[in-house]
Amino acid sequence: VVVLSDVTKTYEGGATVEALSGVSLSLPEGSYTAVMGPSGSGKSTLLNLVGGLDTPTAGTVRLDGRDLAALSEPQRARVRGRTVGFVFQTFNLMPRLTAAENVALPLVFQGVDRAARRERAESLLADVGLGDRTGHEPAELSGGQRQRVAIARALAADPALLLADEPTGNVDTDTGDRIMAEFADLHAAGNTVLLVTHERRIAERANRVVHLRDGELREIESV
Amino acid sequence: VVVLSDVTKTYEGGATVEALSGVSLSLPEGSYTAVMGPSGSGKSTLLNLVGGLDTPTAGTVRLDGRDLAALSEPQRARVRGRTVGFVFQTFNLMPRLTAAENVALPLVFQGVDRAARRERAESLLADVGLGDRTGHEPAELSGGQRQRVAIARALAADPALLLADEPTGNVDTDTGDRIMAEFADLHAAGNTVLLVTHERRIAERANRVVHLRDGELREIESV
Ligand SMILES: Nc1ncnc2c1ncn2[C@@H]1O[C@H](COP(=O)(O)OP(=O)(O)OP(=O)(O)O)[C@@H](O)[C@H]1O
Ligand SMILES: Nc1ncnc2c1ncn2[C@@H]1O[C@H](COP(=O)(O)OP(=O)(O)OP(=O)(O)O)[C@@H](O)[C@H]1O
Ligand SMILES: [Mg+2]
Ligand SMILES: [Mg+2]
Protein backbone atom coordinates (compact mmCIF):
# COMPACT_ATOMS: atom_id res chain seq x y z
CA VAL A 1 0.00 0.00 0.00
CA VAL A 2 2.98 2.34 0.60
CA VAL A 3 6.24 2.45 -1.38
CA LEU A 4 9.15 4.77 -0.59
CA SER A 5 11.73 5.02 -3.37
CA ASP A 6 15.13 6.50 -2.52
CA VAL A 7 13.59 9.09 -0.22
CA THR A 8 15.69 11.90 1.19
CA LYS A 9 14.57 14.68 3.58
CA THR A 10 16.90 17.57 4.16
CA TYR A 11 16.46 20.59 6.42
CA GLU A 12 18.32 23.78 5.60
CA GLY A 13 19.17 25.98 8.56
CA GLY A 14 22.42 27.22 9.94
CA ALA A 15 23.74 23.84 8.90
CA THR A 16 22.20 21.32 6.52
CA VAL A 17 20.61 18.38 8.34
CA GLU A 18 19.88 15.23 6.35
CA ALA A 19 17.05 13.73 8.43
CA LEU A 20 16.55 10.84 5.95
CA SER A 21 18.97 9.75 3.26
CA GLY A 22 18.11 7.49 0.32
CA VAL A 23 15.50 5.37 2.11
CA SER A 24 13.63 2.74 0.08
CA LEU A 25 10.93 0.69 1.78
CA SER A 26 7.68 -1.10 0.87
CA LEU A 27 4.74 -1.59 3.20
CA PRO A 28 2.53 -4.23 1.55
CA GLU A 29 -1.18 -4.20 2.36
CA GLY A 30 -1.81 -5.92 5.67
CA SER A 31 1.83 -5.74 6.81
CA TYR A 32 2.89 -4.93 10.39
CA THR A 33 6.22 -3.12 10.59
CA ALA A 34 8.13 -1.57 13.50
CA VAL A 35 10.82 1.11 13.17
CA MET A 36 13.64 1.35 15.70
CA GLY A 37 16.74 3.52 15.91
CA PRO A 38 18.58 6.08 18.05
CA SER A 39 17.00 9.39 19.04
CA GLY A 40 17.32 11.72 16.06
CA SER A 41 17.83 8.94 13.51
CA GLY A 42 14.82 9.97 11.34
CA LYS A 43 11.95 7.78 12.61
CA SER A 44 9.34 10.54 13.03
CA THR A 45 10.44 12.06 9.73
CA LEU A 46 9.85 8.69 8.04
CA LEU A 47 6.37 8.43 9.53
CA ASN A 48 5.46 11.96 8.48
CA LEU A 49 6.53 11.23 4.89
CA VAL A 50 4.63 7.92 4.77
CA GLY A 51 1.49 9.66 6.00
CA GLY A 52 1.87 12.56 3.57
CA LEU A 53 2.19 15.14 6.35
CA ASP A 54 5.45 16.16 4.75
CA THR A 55 7.00 15.76 1.30
CA PRO A 56 10.50 14.47 0.49
CA THR A 57 13.39 16.61 -0.74
CA ALA A 58 14.22 13.81 -3.21
CA GLY A 59 12.66 10.44 -4.10
CA THR A 60 8.96 9.49 -4.08
CA VAL A 61 6.38 8.30 -1.59
CA ARG A 62 3.46 6.43 -3.19
CA LEU A 63 0.28 5.63 -1.25
CA ASP A 64 -2.00 3.22 -3.16
CA GLY A 65 0.05 4.00 -6.26
CA ARG A 66 -0.26 7.80 -6.05
CA ASP A 67 2.77 10.05 -5.63
CA LEU A 68 1.80 12.07 -2.58
CA ALA A 69 4.07 15.00 -3.46
CA ALA A 70 2.26 15.39 -6.80
CA LEU A 71 -1.02 16.12 -5.00
CA SER A 72 -2.06 19.51 -3.71
CA GLU A 73 -2.14 19.97 0.05
CA PRO A 74 -5.99 19.81 0.13
CA GLN A 75 -5.88 16.59 -1.92
CA ARG A 76 -3.26 15.12 0.42
CA ALA A 77 -5.40 16.09 3.41
CA ARG A 78 -8.38 14.30 1.86
CA VAL A 79 -6.35 11.13 1.23
CA ARG A 80 -5.07 11.23 4.81
CA GLY A 81 -8.55 11.71 6.25
CA ARG A 82 -9.86 8.69 4.35
CA THR A 83 -6.97 6.31 4.78
CA VAL A 84 -4.54 7.18 7.57
CA GLY A 85 -4.75 7.08 11.36
CA PHE A 86 -1.86 8.94 13.02
CA VAL A 87 -0.65 8.71 16.63
CA PHE A 88 1.80 11.59 17.08
CA GLN A 89 4.84 11.49 19.38
CA THR A 90 3.50 14.67 21.02
CA PHE A 91 -0.19 13.65 20.82
CA ASN A 92 -1.42 16.94 19.23
CA LEU A 93 -4.84 16.94 20.89
CA MET A 94 -7.23 19.90 20.60
CA PRO A 95 -6.97 21.58 24.00
CA ARG A 96 -10.53 22.99 24.07
CA LEU A 97 -12.24 19.68 23.19
CA THR A 98 -13.05 16.83 25.55
CA ALA A 99 -11.48 13.40 25.14
CA ALA A 100 -14.62 12.13 23.39
CA GLU A 101 -14.74 15.15 21.06
CA ASN A 102 -11.07 14.71 20.18
CA VAL A 103 -11.59 11.04 19.36
CA ALA A 104 -14.67 11.81 17.24
CA LEU A 105 -12.88 14.41 15.10
CA PRO A 106 -11.82 12.08 12.21
CA LEU A 107 -15.45 11.00 11.91
CA VAL A 108 -16.67 14.60 11.63
CA PHE A 109 -14.60 14.91 8.45
CA GLN A 110 -16.12 11.69 7.16
CA GLY A 111 -19.67 12.99 7.61
CA VAL A 112 -20.64 10.47 10.29
CA ASP A 113 -23.67 11.66 12.29
CA ARG A 114 -23.32 12.95 15.82
CA ALA A 115 -24.90 9.99 17.63
CA ALA A 116 -22.78 7.41 15.78
CA ARG A 117 -19.61 9.48 16.43
CA ARG A 118 -20.40 9.74 20.12
CA GLU A 119 -20.96 6.02 20.43
CA ARG A 120 -17.76 5.14 18.52
CA ALA A 121 -15.68 7.60 20.60
CA GLU A 122 -16.99 6.30 23.92
CA SER A 123 -16.48 2.70 22.88
CA LEU A 124 -12.85 3.32 21.84
CA LEU A 125 -12.10 5.28 25.00
CA ALA A 126 -13.50 2.42 27.07
CA ASP A 127 -11.25 0.01 25.12
CA VAL A 128 -8.16 1.96 26.22
CA GLY A 129 -9.37 2.25 29.83
CA LEU A 130 -10.67 5.83 29.71
CA GLY A 131 -14.40 5.16 29.94
CA ASP A 132 -14.59 7.41 33.00
CA ARG A 133 -12.59 10.27 31.42
CA THR A 134 -14.57 10.95 28.23
CA GLY A 135 -15.61 14.42 29.39
CA HIS A 136 -12.14 15.56 30.50
CA GLU A 137 -10.12 18.01 28.42
CA PRO A 138 -6.42 17.24 27.77
CA ALA A 139 -5.26 19.52 30.61
CA GLU A 140 -7.33 17.42 33.01
CA LEU A 141 -5.65 14.18 31.97
CA SER A 142 -2.35 12.50 32.83
CA GLY A 143 0.36 12.12 30.18
CA GLY A 144 -0.48 8.50 29.51
CA GLN A 145 -4.20 9.30 29.39
CA ARG A 146 -3.55 11.92 26.70
CA GLN A 147 -1.53 9.35 24.80
CA ARG A 148 -4.46 6.96 24.94
CA VAL A 149 -6.86 9.64 23.68
CA ALA A 150 -4.48 10.17 20.74
CA ILE A 151 -4.51 6.43 20.08
CA ALA A 152 -8.30 6.19 20.23
CA ARG A 153 -8.54 9.12 17.81
CA ALA A 154 -6.18 7.41 15.35
CA LEU A 155 -8.34 4.27 15.43
CA ALA A 156 -11.69 6.11 15.19
CA ALA A 157 -12.13 5.94 11.40
CA ASP A 158 -10.91 2.33 11.19
CA PRO A 159 -7.93 3.40 9.07
CA ALA A 160 -6.43 1.25 6.33
CA LEU A 161 -3.00 2.57 7.40
CA LEU A 162 -2.13 3.18 11.06
CA LEU A 163 1.03 5.21 11.79
CA ALA A 164 1.99 5.27 15.47
CA ASP A 165 4.96 7.24 16.82
CA GLU A 166 6.10 5.89 20.23
CA PRO A 167 2.53 4.89 21.20
CA THR A 168 3.53 3.40 24.59
CA GLY A 169 6.25 5.90 25.59
CA ASN A 170 4.22 7.39 28.45
CA VAL A 171 2.41 4.42 29.93
CA ASP A 172 3.08 1.48 32.24
CA THR A 173 3.52 -2.05 30.91
CA ASP A 174 -0.07 -3.21 31.42
CA THR A 175 -1.55 -0.17 29.71
CA GLY A 176 0.99 -0.64 26.90
CA ASP A 177 -0.19 -4.22 26.42
CA ARG A 178 -3.78 -2.98 26.18
CA ILE A 179 -2.78 -0.51 23.46
CA MET A 180 -0.91 -3.21 21.53
CA ALA A 181 -4.03 -5.41 21.70
CA GLU A 182 -5.99 -2.66 19.94
CA PHE A 183 -3.33 -2.50 17.20
CA ALA A 184 -3.40 -6.29 16.86
CA ASP A 185 -7.17 -6.18 16.29
CA LEU A 186 -6.81 -3.52 13.59
CA HIS A 187 -4.07 -5.56 11.91
CA ALA A 188 -6.08 -8.80 12.13
CA ALA A 189 -8.85 -7.05 10.19
CA GLY A 190 -6.44 -6.68 7.25
CA ASN A 191 -5.13 -3.16 7.83
CA THR A 192 -1.51 -1.98 7.62
CA VAL A 193 0.46 -0.87 10.68
CA LEU A 194 3.74 1.07 10.91
CA LEU A 195 4.87 1.88 14.43
CA VAL A 196 7.94 3.63 15.79
CA THR A 197 9.19 2.45 19.16
CA HIS A 198 12.36 2.33 21.18
CA GLU A 199 11.12 -0.68 23.18
CA ARG A 200 12.20 -4.02 21.77
CA ARG A 201 9.30 -5.93 23.34
CA ILE A 202 6.83 -3.61 21.55
CA ALA A 203 8.69 -3.92 18.24
CA GLU A 204 8.46 -7.71 18.45
CA ARG A 205 4.65 -7.52 18.09
CA ALA A 206 5.29 -6.58 14.45
CA ASN A 207 6.30 -8.98 11.69
CA ARG A 208 9.48 -7.12 10.83
CA VAL A 209 11.66 -4.39 12.31
CA VAL A 210 13.24 -1.63 10.23
CA HIS A 211 16.44 -0.25 11.77
CA LEU A 212 17.37 3.40 11.11
CA ARG A 213 20.63 5.13 12.01
CA ASP A 214 21.69 8.65 10.98
CA GLY A 215 18.83 8.93 8.48
CA GLU A 216 19.70 5.67 6.69
CA LEU A 217 17.87 2.35 6.56
CA ARG A 218 20.47 -0.07 7.86
CA GLU A 219 18.58 -3.36 8.17
CA ILE A 220 15.17 -5.00 7.88
CA GLU A 221 14.85 -7.78 10.44
CA SER A 222 12.11 -10.45 10.48
CA VAL A 223 10.63 -11.05 13.96
CA VAL B 1 14.95 17.41 52.45
CA VAL B 2 11.29 16.81 51.45
CA VAL B 3 8.54 15.47 53.72
CA LEU B 4 4.98 14.80 52.56
CA SER B 5 2.50 14.29 55.41
CA ASP B 6 -0.87 12.73 54.59
CA VAL B 7 -1.09 14.60 51.28
CA THR B 8 -4.32 14.57 49.28
CA LYS B 9 -4.96 16.26 45.92
CA THR B 10 -8.51 16.43 44.65
CA TYR B 11 -9.82 17.90 41.39
CA GLU B 12 -13.42 19.09 41.25
CA GLY B 13 -15.06 18.91 37.86
CA GLY B 14 -18.10 17.07 36.58
CA ALA B 15 -16.98 14.35 38.98
CA THR B 16 -14.55 14.58 41.87
CA VAL B 17 -11.18 13.01 41.05
CA GLU B 18 -8.85 12.13 43.94
CA ALA B 19 -5.47 12.23 42.16
CA LEU B 20 -3.56 11.57 45.41
CA SER B 21 -5.02 10.23 48.64
CA GLY B 22 -3.33 10.37 52.03
CA VAL B 23 0.26 10.04 50.78
CA SER B 24 3.08 10.27 53.34
CA LEU B 25 6.68 10.08 52.13
CA SER B 26 10.12 11.35 53.14
CA LEU B 27 12.96 12.11 50.76
CA PRO B 28 16.09 12.41 52.92
CA GLU B 29 18.93 14.58 51.63
CA GLY B 30 21.00 12.64 49.12
CA SER B 31 18.35 9.97 48.53
CA TYR B 32 17.56 8.51 45.10
CA THR B 33 13.93 7.45 44.75
CA ALA B 34 11.92 6.16 41.78
CA VAL B 35 8.12 6.26 41.49
CA MET B 36 6.24 3.64 39.49
CA GLY B 37 2.55 2.96 38.94
CA PRO B 38 -0.18 2.67 36.30
CA SER B 39 -1.05 5.52 33.97
CA GLY B 40 -3.26 7.94 35.91
CA SER B 41 -2.16 6.73 39.35
CA GLY B 42 -0.90 10.14 40.54
CA LYS B 43 2.83 10.13 39.76
CA SER B 44 3.01 13.51 37.99
CA THR B 45 0.71 15.00 40.62
CA LEU B 46 3.12 13.78 43.31
CA LEU B 47 6.08 15.35 41.51
CA ASN B 48 4.28 18.67 41.07
CA LEU B 49 3.45 18.78 44.80
CA VAL B 50 7.02 17.88 45.85
CA GLY B 51 8.37 20.66 43.62
CA GLY B 52 5.86 23.22 44.86
CA LEU B 53 4.31 23.69 41.41
CA ASP B 54 0.98 22.80 42.98
CA THR B 55 -0.40 22.78 46.53
CA PRO B 56 -2.25 19.92 48.24
CA THR B 57 -5.97 19.89 49.00
CA ALA B 58 -5.09 18.39 52.41
CA GLY B 59 -1.87 17.52 54.25
CA THR B 60 1.50 19.31 54.03
CA VAL B 61 4.56 19.31 51.80
CA ARG B 62 7.72 20.57 53.54
CA LEU B 63 10.87 21.44 51.60
CA ASP B 64 13.86 22.04 53.88
CA GLY B 65 11.39 22.31 56.75
CA ARG B 66 9.18 24.97 55.12
CA ASP B 67 5.51 24.33 54.38
CA LEU B 68 5.34 25.17 50.67
CA ALA B 69 1.60 25.93 50.74
CA ALA B 70 2.19 28.60 53.43
CA LEU B 71 4.43 30.57 51.04
CA SER B 72 3.15 33.04 48.49
CA GLU B 73 3.45 32.04 44.85
CA PRO B 74 6.43 34.41 44.26
CA GLN B 75 8.15 32.95 47.34
CA ARG B 76 7.51 29.42 46.09
CA ALA B 77 8.89 30.37 42.69
CA ARG B 78 12.06 31.70 44.33
CA VAL B 79 12.53 28.51 46.35
CA ARG B 80 12.03 26.43 43.21
CA GLY B 81 14.50 28.49 41.21
CA ARG B 82 17.20 28.07 43.87
CA THR B 83 16.66 24.43 44.75
CA VAL B 84 14.69 22.40 42.24
CA GLY B 85 15.45 21.11 38.75
CA PHE B 86 12.35 19.83 36.96
CA VAL B 87 12.12 17.57 33.90
CA PHE B 88 8.47 17.69 32.78
CA GLN B 89 6.63 14.80 31.13
CA THR B 90 5.76 17.17 28.28
CA PHE B 91 9.14 18.99 28.30
CA ASN B 92 7.65 22.54 28.38
CA LEU B 93 10.44 24.18 26.38
CA MET B 94 10.21 27.82 25.23
CA PRO B 95 9.41 27.51 21.51
CA ARG B 96 11.13 30.75 20.43
CA LEU B 97 14.43 30.02 22.19
CA THR B 98 17.25 27.80 20.95
CA ALA B 99 18.28 24.66 22.79
CA ALA B 100 21.19 26.53 24.42
CA GLU B 101 18.95 29.46 25.44
CA ASN B 102 16.40 27.07 26.93
CA VAL B 103 19.07 25.29 28.95
CA ALA B 104 20.55 28.61 30.18
CA LEU B 105 17.20 29.92 31.45
CA PRO B 106 17.53 28.73 35.11
CA LEU B 107 20.91 30.51 35.27
CA VAL B 108 19.40 33.80 34.03
CA PHE B 109 17.20 33.80 37.14
CA GLN B 110 20.23 33.13 39.28
CA GLY B 111 22.08 36.15 37.88
CA VAL B 112 24.85 34.16 36.19
CA ASP B 113 26.59 36.21 33.50
CA ARG B 114 26.02 35.53 29.83
CA ALA B 115 29.39 33.95 29.01
CA ALA B 116 29.22 31.54 31.93
CA ARG B 117 25.62 30.60 31.07
CA ARG B 118 26.56 29.93 27.45
CA GLU B 119 29.46 27.72 28.45
CA ARG B 120 27.40 25.76 30.97
CA ALA B 121 24.54 25.25 28.49
CA GLU B 122 26.84 24.04 25.71
CA SER B 123 28.69 21.70 28.06
CA LEU B 124 25.43 20.12 29.31
CA LEU B 125 24.04 19.76 25.79
CA ALA B 126 27.27 18.03 24.73
CA ASP B 127 26.89 15.68 27.73
CA VAL B 128 23.50 14.55 26.44
CA GLY B 129 24.73 14.21 22.85
CA LEU B 130 23.32 17.48 21.46
CA GLY B 131 26.55 19.40 20.96
CA ASP B 132 25.65 19.89 17.29
CA ARG B 133 22.07 21.03 17.99
CA THR B 134 22.64 23.95 20.40
CA GLY B 135 21.29 26.52 17.92
CA HIS B 136 18.13 24.58 16.98
CA GLU B 137 14.72 25.62 18.28
CA PRO B 138 12.40 22.92 19.70
CA ALA B 139 10.45 22.62 16.43
CA GLU B 140 13.71 21.72 14.69
CA LEU B 141 14.45 18.86 17.07
CA SER B 142 13.23 15.27 17.36
CA GLY B 143 11.08 14.20 20.32
CA GLY B 144 13.99 12.61 22.14
CA GLN B 145 16.21 15.62 21.43
CA ARG B 146 13.61 17.92 23.03
CA GLN B 147 13.52 15.57 25.99
CA ARG B 148 17.29 15.87 26.34
CA VAL B 149 17.12 19.68 26.18
CA ALA B 150 14.58 19.55 29.02
CA ILE B 151 16.96 17.33 30.99
CA ALA B 152 19.95 19.60 30.40
CA ARG B 153 17.85 22.58 31.51
CA ALA B 154 16.87 20.80 34.73
CA LEU B 155 20.55 20.12 35.49
CA ALA B 156 21.77 23.61 34.57
CA ALA B 157 21.66 25.17 38.05
CA ASP B 158 23.10 22.06 39.73
CA PRO B 159 19.89 21.60 41.73
CA ALA B 160 19.80 20.17 45.25
CA LEU B 161 16.56 18.41 44.28
CA LEU B 162 16.02 16.90 40.81
CA LEU B 163 12.47 15.91 39.86
CA ALA B 164 12.26 13.98 36.59
CA ASP B 165 8.96 12.83 35.06
CA GLU B 166 9.48 9.95 32.59
CA PRO B 167 12.94 11.27 31.52
CA THR B 168 13.65 8.40 29.10
CA GLY B 169 10.15 7.91 27.65
CA ASN B 170 11.07 9.17 24.19
CA VAL B 171 14.58 7.86 23.65
CA ASP B 172 16.35 4.63 22.71
CA THR B 173 18.15 2.51 25.27
CA ASP B 174 21.66 3.91 24.70
CA THR B 175 20.48 7.52 24.95
CA GLY B 176 18.52 6.57 28.08
CA ASP B 177 21.67 5.15 29.66
CA ARG B 178 23.49 8.41 28.91
CA ILE B 179 20.72 10.39 30.64
CA MET B 180 20.84 8.08 33.68
CA ALA B 181 24.60 8.59 33.88
CA GLU B 182 23.99 12.34 34.19
CA PHE B 183 21.55 11.72 37.05
CA ALA B 184 24.03 9.38 38.72
CA ASP B 185 26.67 12.14 38.66
CA LEU B 186 24.26 14.64 40.23
CA HIS B 187 23.34 12.11 42.92
CA ALA B 188 26.97 11.20 43.59
CA ALA B 189 27.58 14.89 44.35
CA GLY B 190 25.15 14.61 47.28
CA ASN B 191 21.96 15.87 45.65
CA THR B 192 18.47 14.35 45.94
CA VAL B 193 16.72 12.67 43.00
CA LEU B 194 13.06 11.72 42.56
CA LEU B 195 12.20 10.22 39.20
CA VAL B 196 8.97 8.87 37.75
CA THR B 197 9.30 6.04 35.27
CA HIS B 198 7.33 3.14 33.88
CA GLU B 199 10.51 1.24 32.97
CA ARG B 200 11.70 -1.16 35.65
CA ARG B 201 15.34 -1.09 34.48
CA ILE B 202 15.37 2.71 34.92
CA ALA B 203 13.71 2.50 38.35
CA GLU B 204 16.41 0.08 39.50
CA ARG B 205 19.04 2.83 39.21
CA ALA B 206 17.43 4.36 42.32
CA ASN B 207 17.88 3.10 45.88
CA ARG B 208 14.18 2.55 46.46
CA VAL B 209 10.98 2.38 44.41
CA VAL B 210 7.70 3.93 45.56
CA HIS B 211 4.64 2.19 44.09
CA LEU B 212 1.47 4.22 43.50
CA ARG B 213 -1.97 2.91 42.51
CA ASP B 214 -5.21 4.92 42.32
CA GLY B 215 -3.61 7.88 44.13
CA GLU B 216 -2.37 5.81 47.08
CA LEU B 217 1.13 4.87 48.14
CA ARG B 218 1.00 1.09 48.22
CA GLU B 219 4.59 0.04 48.85
CA ILE B 220 8.14 1.30 49.22
CA GLU B 221 10.58 -1.25 47.83
CA SER B 222 14.37 -1.25 48.37
CA VAL B 223 16.35 -1.96 45.18
N1 LIG C 1 -7.28 19.13 36.13
C1 LIG C 1 -7.72 17.88 36.38
N2 LIG C 1 -9.04 17.66 36.56
C2 LIG C 1 -9.48 16.41 36.82
N3 LIG C 1 -8.71 15.31 36.92
C3 LIG C 1 -7.37 15.48 36.74
C4 LIG C 1 -6.81 16.76 36.45
N4 LIG C 1 -5.46 16.60 36.30
C5 LIG C 1 -5.20 15.29 36.49
N5 LIG C 1 -6.34 14.62 36.75
C6 LIG C 1 -6.49 13.18 37.04
O1 LIG C 1 -5.62 12.89 38.13
C7 LIG C 1 -5.13 11.55 37.99
C8 LIG C 1 -3.63 11.52 38.23
O2 LIG C 1 -2.96 12.21 37.23
P1 LIG C 1 -1.36 12.16 37.07
O3 LIG C 1 -1.00 13.07 35.94
O4 LIG C 1 -0.71 12.43 38.38
O5 LIG C 1 -1.12 10.63 36.69
P2 LIG C 1 0.24 9.87 36.29
O6 LIG C 1 0.46 8.77 37.27
O7 LIG C 1 1.34 10.85 36.09
O8 LIG C 1 -0.15 9.21 34.91
P3 LIG C 1 0.75 8.90 33.58
O9 LIG C 1 1.59 7.70 33.89
O10 LIG C 1 -0.31 8.61 32.54
O11 LIG C 1 1.56 10.12 33.25
C9 LIG C 1 -5.51 11.07 36.59
O12 LIG C 1 -6.50 10.07 36.70
C10 LIG C 1 -6.04 12.30 35.89
O13 LIG C 1 -7.15 12.01 35.04
N1 LIG D 1 13.01 21.68 11.14
C1 LIG D 1 14.20 21.04 11.32
N2 LIG D 1 15.36 21.69 11.04
C2 LIG D 1 16.53 21.07 11.22
N3 LIG D 1 16.69 19.80 11.64
C3 LIG D 1 15.57 19.11 11.93
C4 LIG D 1 14.27 19.69 11.80
N4 LIG D 1 13.35 18.77 12.18
C5 LIG D 1 14.05 17.65 12.53
N5 LIG D 1 15.38 17.86 12.39
C6 LIG D 1 16.45 16.89 12.63
O1 LIG D 1 16.17 15.72 11.86
C7 LIG D 1 16.65 14.58 12.54
C8 LIG D 1 15.59 13.48 12.55
O2 LIG D 1 14.48 13.88 13.33
P1 LIG D 1 13.34 12.83 13.72
O3 LIG D 1 12.31 13.62 14.50
O4 LIG D 1 12.86 12.10 12.52
O5 LIG D 1 14.11 11.81 14.67
P2 LIG D 1 13.55 10.56 15.52
O6 LIG D 1 14.26 9.34 15.04
O7 LIG D 1 12.05 10.56 15.50
O8 LIG D 1 14.06 10.89 16.98
P3 LIG D 1 13.41 10.57 18.43
O9 LIG D 1 13.64 9.12 18.68
O10 LIG D 1 14.23 11.45 19.32
O11 LIG D 1 11.97 10.97 18.39
C9 LIG D 1 17.05 15.01 13.97
O12 LIG D 1 18.47 14.96 14.08
C10 LIG D 1 16.53 16.44 14.07
O13 LIG D 1 17.42 17.28 14.81
MG1 LIG E 1 10.62 10.87 16.95
MG1 LIG F 1 2.39 11.47 34.42
Short mmCIF file of C-alpha atoms in Angstrom, two decimals, chain A residues 143-144 168-172, chain B residues 35-39 43-44 47 87-91 147 151 163-171 183 194-199 202:
data_model
loop_
_atom_site.label_atom_id
_atom_site.label_comp_id
_atom_site.label_asym_id
_atom_site.label_seq_id
_atom_site.Cartn_x
_atom_site.Cartn_y
_atom_site.Cartn_z
CA GLY A 143 0.36 12.12 30.18
CA GLY A 144 -0.48 8.50 29.51
CA THR A 168 3.53 3.40 24.59
CA GLY A 169 6.25 5.90 25.59
CA ASN A 170 4.22 7.39 28.45
CA VAL A 171 2.41 4.42 29.93
CA ASP A 172 3.08 1.48 32.24
CA VAL B 35 8.12 6.26 41.49
CA MET B 36 6.24 3.64 39.49
CA GLY B 37 2.55 2.96 38.94
CA PRO B 38 -0.18 2.67 36.30
CA SER B 39 -1.05 5.52 33.97
CA LYS B 43 2.83 10.13 39.76
CA SER B 44 3.01 13.51 37.99
CA LEU B 47 6.08 15.35 41.51
CA VAL B 87 12.12 17.57 33.90
CA PHE B 88 8.47 17.69 32.78
CA GLN B 89 6.63 14.80 31.13
CA THR B 90 5.76 17.17 28.28
CA PHE B 91 9.14 18.99 28.30
CA GLN B 147 13.52 15.57 25.99
CA ILE B 151 16.96 17.33 30.99
CA LEU B 163 12.47 15.91 39.86
CA ALA B 164 12.26 13.98 36.59
CA ASP B 165 8.96 12.83 35.06
CA GLU B 166 9.48 9.95 32.59
CA PRO B 167 12.94 11.27 31.52
CA THR B 168 13.65 8.40 29.10
CA GLY B 169 10.15 7.91 27.65
CA ASN B 170 11.07 9.17 24.19
CA VAL B 171 14.58 7.86 23.65
CA PHE B 183 21.55 11.72 37.05
CA LEU B 194 13.06 11.72 42.56
CA LEU B 195 12.20 10.22 39.20
CA VAL B 196 8.97 8.87 37.75
CA THR B 197 9.30 6.04 35.27
CA HIS B 198 7.33 3.14 33.88
CA GLU B 199 10.51 1.24 32.97
CA ILE B 202 15.37 2.71 34.92
#
